[in-house]
JSON list of C-alpha atoms in Angstrom, two decimals:
[
{"chain": "A", "resi": 8, "resn": "ASP", "atom": "CA", "xyz": [24.17, 57.64, -10.49]},
{"chain": "A", "resi": 9, "resn": "GLU", "atom": "CA", "xyz": [24.15, 61.24, -9.28]},
{"chain": "A", "resi": 10, "resn": "LEU", "atom": "CA", "xyz": [27.83, 61.10, -8.26]},
{"chain": "A", "resi": 11, "resn": "VAL", "atom": "CA", "xyz": [28.78, 59.63, -11.63]},
{"chain": "A", "resi": 12, "resn": "ALA", "atom": "CA", "xyz": [26.86, 62.43, -13.36]},
{"chain": "A", "resi": 13, "resn": "VAL", "atom": "CA", "xyz": [29.00, 65.07, -11.59]},
{"chain": "A", "resi": 14, "resn": "ASP", "atom": "CA", "xyz": [32.28, 63.13, -11.90]},
{"chain": "A", "resi": 15, "resn": "TYR", "atom": "CA", "xyz": [32.18, 62.27, -8.16]},
{"chain": "A", "resi": 16, "resn": "ASP", "atom": "CA", "xyz": [32.24, 65.94, -7.08]},
{"chain": "A", "resi": 17, "resn": "PHE", "atom": "CA", "xyz": [30.25, 65.68, -3.85]},
{"chain": "A", "resi": 18, "resn": "PHE", "atom": "CA", "xyz": [29.76, 69.45, -3.73]},
{"chain": "A", "resi": 19, "resn": "GLU", "atom": "CA", "xyz": [27.99, 69.40, -7.10]},
{"chain": "A", "resi": 20, "resn": "ALA", "atom": "CA", "xyz": [25.89, 66.29, -6.48]},
{"chain": "A", "resi": 21, "resn": "ASP", "atom": "CA", "xyz": [22.15, 66.81, -6.10]},
{"chain": "A", "resi": 22, "resn": "LEU", "atom": "CA", "xyz": [21.60, 65.54, -2.57]},
{"chain": "A", "resi": 23, "resn": "THR", "atom": "CA", "xyz": [17.84, 65.34, -2.99]},
{"chain": "A", "resi": 24, "resn": "VAL", "atom": "CA", "xyz": [18.39, 61.79, -4.26]},
{"chain": "A", "resi": 25, "resn": "LEU", "atom": "CA", "xyz": [19.30, 60.84, -0.69]},
{"chain": "A", "resi": 26, "resn": "GLY", "atom": "CA", "xyz": [15.94, 61.85, 0.67]},
{"chain": "A", "resi": 27, "resn": "ASP", "atom": "CA", "xyz": [15.39, 61.63, 4.40]},
{"chain": "A", "resi": 28, "resn": "PRO", "atom": "CA", "xyz": [17.66, 58.85, 5.69]},
{"chain": "A", "resi": 29, "resn": "THR", "atom": "CA", "xyz": [15.63, 56.07, 7.26]},
{"chain": "A", "resi": 30, "resn": "GLY", "atom": "CA", "xyz": [16.04, 52.37, 7.86]},
{"chain": "A", "resi": 31, "resn": "GLU", "atom": "CA", "xyz": [19.39, 50.93, 6.81]},
{"chain": "A", "resi": 32, "resn": "LEU", "atom": "CA", "xyz": [20.74, 54.30, 5.62]},
{"chain": "A", "resi": 33, "resn": "ALA", "atom": "CA", "xyz": [20.00, 55.97, 8.97]},
{"chain": "A", "resi": 34, "resn": "ALA", "atom": "CA", "xyz": [21.50, 53.01, 10.86]},
{"chain": "A", "resi": 35, "resn": "ALA", "atom": "CA", "xyz": [24.65, 53.15, 8.71]},
{"chain": "A", "resi": 36, "resn": "SER", "atom": "CA", "xyz": [24.93, 56.90, 9.32]},
{"chain": "A", "resi": 37, "resn": "ASP", "atom": "CA", "xyz": [24.66, 56.32, 13.07]},
{"chain": "A", "resi": 38, "resn": "ARG", "atom": "CA", "xyz": [27.41, 53.67, 12.93]},
{"chain": "A", "resi": 39, "resn": "ILE", "atom": "CA", "xyz": [29.69, 56.06, 11.02]},
{"chain": "A", "resi": 40, "resn": "ASP", "atom": "CA", "xyz": [29.04, 58.83, 13.57]},
{"chain": "A", "resi": 41, "resn": "ARG", "atom": "CA", "xyz": [29.84, 56.49, 16.45]},
{"chain": "A", "resi": 42, "resn": "TYR", "atom": "CA", "xyz": [32.99, 55.21, 14.72]},
{"chain": "A", "resi": 43, "resn": "ASN", "atom": "CA", "xyz": [34.16, 58.78, 14.10]},
{"chain": "A", "resi": 44, "resn": "ALA", "atom": "CA", "xyz": [33.58, 59.58, 17.76]},
{"chain": "A", "resi": 45, "resn": "ASP", "atom": "CA", "xyz": [35.19, 56.42, 19.14]},
{"chain": "A", "resi": 46, "resn": "GLU", "atom": "CA", "xyz": [38.11, 55.98, 16.75]},
{"chain": "A", "resi": 47, "resn": "CYS", "atom": "CA", "xyz": [38.82, 59.48, 15.43]},
{"chain": "A", "resi": 48, "resn": "GLY", "atom": "CA", "xyz": [37.86, 61.67, 18.37]},
{"chain": "A", "resi": 49, "resn": "ILE", "atom": "CA", "xyz": [35.29, 63.56, 16.32]},
{"chain": "A", "resi": 50, "resn": "PRO", "atom": "CA", "xyz": [32.57, 64.54, 18.79]},
{"chain": "A", "resi": 51, "resn": "PHE", "atom": "CA", "xyz": [29.05, 63.45, 18.02]},
{"chain": "A", "resi": 52, "resn": "ASP", "atom": "CA", "xyz": [25.92, 64.58, 19.77]},
{"chain": "A", "resi": 53, "resn": "GLU", "atom": "CA", "xyz": [22.71, 62.95, 18.57]},
{"chain": "A", "resi": 54, "resn": "GLU", "atom": "CA", "xyz": [20.70, 66.03, 19.55]},
{"chain": "A", "resi": 55, "resn": "ASP", "atom": "CA", "xyz": [22.88, 68.23, 17.32]},
{"chain": "A", "resi": 56, "resn": "ASP", "atom": "CA", "xyz": [22.89, 65.74, 14.44]},
{"chain": "A", "resi": 57, "resn": "ASP", "atom": "CA", "xyz": [20.16, 67.58, 12.53]},
{"chain": "A", "resi": 58, "resn": "ASP", "atom": "CA", "xyz": [21.75, 70.99, 13.04]},
{"chain": "A", "resi": 59, "resn": "LEU", "atom": "CA", "xyz": [24.60, 70.62, 10.54]},
{"chain": "A", "resi": 60, "resn": "GLY", "atom": "CA", "xyz": [23.31, 73.41, 8.33]},
{"chain": "A", "resi": 61, "resn": "PHE", "atom": "CA", "xyz": [22.93, 71.23, 5.24]},
{"chain": "A", "resi": 62, "resn": "ASP", "atom": "CA", "xyz": [19.71, 69.69, 4.10]},
{"chain": "A", "resi": 63, "resn": "PRO", "atom": "CA", "xyz": [19.81, 66.79, 1.63]},
{"chain": "A", "resi": 64, "resn": "SER", "atom": "CA", "xyz": [16.41, 67.86, 0.35]},
{"chain": "A", "resi": 65, "resn": "ALA", "atom": "CA", "xyz": [17.75, 71.31, -0.62]},
{"chain": "A", "resi": 66, "resn": "GLY", "atom": "CA", "xyz": [19.97, 70.25, -3.52]},
{"chain": "A", "resi": 67, "resn": "SER", "atom": "CA", "xyz": [23.75, 70.30, -3.83]},
{"chain": "A", "resi": 68, "resn": "LEU", "atom": "CA", "xyz": [26.18, 71.40, -1.13]},
{"chain": "A", "resi": 69, "resn": "ARG", "atom": "CA", "xyz": [27.48, 74.01, -3.57]},
{"chain": "A", "resi": 70, "resn": "ASP", "atom": "CA", "xyz": [24.01, 75.54, -3.91]},
{"chain": "A", "resi": 71, "resn": "GLN", "atom": "CA", "xyz": [23.51, 75.49, -0.13]},
{"chain": "A", "resi": 72, "resn": "ILE", "atom": "CA", "xyz": [26.88, 77.12, 0.61]},
{"chain": "A", "resi": 73, "resn": "VAL", "atom": "CA", "xyz": [26.25, 79.81, -2.01]},
{"chain": "A", "resi": 74, "resn": "ALA", "atom": "CA", "xyz": [22.78, 80.36, -0.49]},
{"chain": "A", "resi": 75, "resn": "GLN", "atom": "CA", "xyz": [24.40, 80.84, 2.94]},
{"chain": "A", "resi": 76, "resn": "PHE", "atom": "CA", "xyz": [26.67, 83.51, 1.45]},
{"chain": "A", "resi": 77, "resn": "VAL", "atom": "CA", "xyz": [23.61, 85.25, -0.01]},
{"chain": "A", "resi": 78, "resn": "GLU", "atom": "CA", "xyz": [21.82, 85.03, 3.37]},
{"chain": "A", "resi": 79, "resn": "ILE", "atom": "CA", "xyz": [24.65, 86.98, 5.04]},
{"chain": "A", "resi": 80, "resn": "GLY", "atom": "CA", "xyz": [24.38, 89.77, 2.48]},
{"chain": "A", "resi": 81, "resn": "LEU", "atom": "CA", "xyz": [26.51, 88.83, -0.53]},
{"chain": "A", "resi": 82, "resn": "THR", "atom": "CA", "xyz": [25.14, 88.82, -4.05]},
{"chain": "A", "resi": 83, "resn": "LEU", "atom": "CA", "xyz": [24.59, 85.53, -5.81]},
{"chain": "A", "resi": 84, "resn": "GLU", "atom": "CA", "xyz": [27.54, 86.32, -8.09]},
{"chain": "A", "resi": 85, "resn": "GLN", "atom": "CA", "xyz": [29.81, 87.02, -5.09]},
{"chain": "A", "resi": 86, "resn": "GLY", "atom": "CA", "xyz": [28.70, 83.81, -3.38]},
{"chain": "A", "resi": 87, "resn": "GLU", "atom": "CA", "xyz": [29.35, 81.74, -6.50]},
{"chain": "A", "resi": 88, "resn": "CYS", "atom": "CA", "xyz": [32.73, 83.42, -6.96]},
{"chain": "A", "resi": 89, "resn": "LEU", "atom": "CA", "xyz": [33.75, 82.64, -3.37]},
{"chain": "A", "resi": 90, "resn": "PHE", "atom": "CA", "xyz": [32.67, 79.03, -3.71]},
{"chain": "A", "resi": 91, "resn": "ASP", "atom": "CA", "xyz": [34.70, 78.69, -6.89]},
{"chain": "A", "resi": 92, "resn": "ARG", "atom": "CA", "xyz": [37.81, 80.24, -5.30]},
{"chain": "A", "resi": 93, "resn": "ILE", "atom": "CA", "xyz": [37.86, 78.34, -1.98]},
{"chain": "A", "resi": 94, "resn": "ASP", "atom": "CA", "xyz": [38.26, 74.57, -1.77]},
{"chain": "A", "resi": 95, "resn": "PHE", "atom": "CA", "xyz": [35.73, 73.72, 0.94]},
{"chain": "A", "resi": 96, "resn": "SER", "atom": "CA", "xyz": [36.78, 70.07, 0.87]},
{"chain": "A", "resi": 97, "resn": "ASP", "atom": "CA", "xyz": [40.20, 71.11, 2.24]},
{"chain": "A", "resi": 98, "resn": "PRO", "atom": "CA", "xyz": [39.84, 72.25, 5.88]},
{"chain": "A", "resi": 99, "resn": "ALA", "atom": "CA", "xyz": [43.22, 74.00, 5.80]},
{"chain": "A", "resi": 100, "resn": "GLU", "atom": "CA", "xyz": [42.22, 76.05, 2.79]},
{"chain": "A", "resi": 101, "resn": "ALA", "atom": "CA", "xyz": [38.66, 76.71, 3.99]},
{"chain": "A", "resi": 102, "resn": "ASN", "atom": "CA", "xyz": [40.11, 78.13, 7.24]},
{"chain": "A", "resi": 103, "resn": "ASP", "atom": "CA", "xyz": [43.05, 80.05, 5.74]},
{"chain": "A", "resi": 104, "resn": "ASP", "atom": "CA", "xyz": [42.36, 83.70, 6.61]},
{"chain": "A", "resi": 105, "resn": "ASP", "atom": "CA", "xyz": [44.79, 85.03, 3.98]},
{"chain": "A", "resi": 106, "resn": "LEU", "atom": "CA", "xyz": [43.29, 82.90, 1.23]},
{"chain": "A", "resi": 107, "resn": "ILE", "atom": "CA", "xyz": [39.75, 83.84, 2.27]},
{"chain": "A", "resi": 108, "resn": "GLU", "atom": "CA", "xyz": [40.63, 87.54, 2.31]},
{"chain": "A", "resi": 109, "resn": "ALA", "atom": "CA", "xyz": [42.18, 87.27, -1.17]},
{"chain": "A", "resi": 110, "resn": "ALA", "atom": "CA", "xyz": [39.06, 85.44, -2.40]},
{"chain": "A", "resi": 111, "resn": "LEU", "atom": "CA", "xyz": [36.80, 88.11, -0.92]},
{"chain": "A", "resi": 112, "resn": "VAL", "atom": "CA", "xyz": [38.74, 90.88, -2.66]},
{"chain": "A", "resi": 113, "resn": "ALA", "atom": "CA", "xyz": [38.82, 88.96, -5.96]},
{"chain": "A", "resi": 114, "resn": "CYS", "atom": "CA", "xyz": [35.04, 88.49, -5.73]},
{"chain": "A", "resi": 115, "resn": "GLY", "atom": "CA", "xyz": [34.35, 92.16, -5.06]},
{"chain": "A", "resi": 116, "resn": "VAL", "atom": "CA", "xyz": [33.62, 91.84, -1.35]},
{"chain": "A", "resi": 117, "resn": "ASP", "atom": "CA", "xyz": [35.21, 94.29, 1.09]},
{"chain": "A", "resi": 118, "resn": "PRO", "atom": "CA", "xyz": [36.75, 92.02, 3.76]},
{"chain": "A", "resi": 119, "resn": "ASN", "atom": "CA", "xyz": [36.35, 94.80, 6.33]},
{"chain": "A", "resi": 120, "resn": "ALA", "atom": "CA", "xyz": [32.70, 95.54, 5.67]},
{"chain": "A", "resi": 121, "resn": "PRO", "atom": "CA", "xyz": [30.19, 94.16, 8.17]},
{"chain": "A", "resi": 122, "resn": "LEU", "atom": "CA", "xyz": [27.84, 91.57, 6.75]},
{"chain": "A", "resi": 123, "resn": "GLY", "atom": "CA", "xyz": [24.18, 91.45, 7.69]},
{"chain": "A", "resi": 124, "resn": "SER", "atom": "CA", "xyz": [21.81, 88.55, 7.90]},
{"chain": "A", "resi": 125, "resn": "GLY", "atom": "CA", "xyz": [19.85, 88.96, 4.75]}
]
């Protein structure tokens, strides 16, 4: 229902509906992780599984990414602007230094200024 409400935009979906995966959901997640490791070469370490930086109980991925921008010293407006200018679902775009620099400038962030942690 949540995905339908946001037109299947996973970044906008409220992840709190997932809760803490247990039972069948946790088992399915483990199977997907193992498949990704075995068939796709995507490394998986069960000890690092909880250290992905995103918490389903903290709302949407968009809100969490914007919050991470704020934590490193950007304003909320700058963080929202960056999120809106960079397609985080496209790894090539999310790692394109030229695109990121252009987004920083467009959002009023000096790409050469050091960022703090809060």
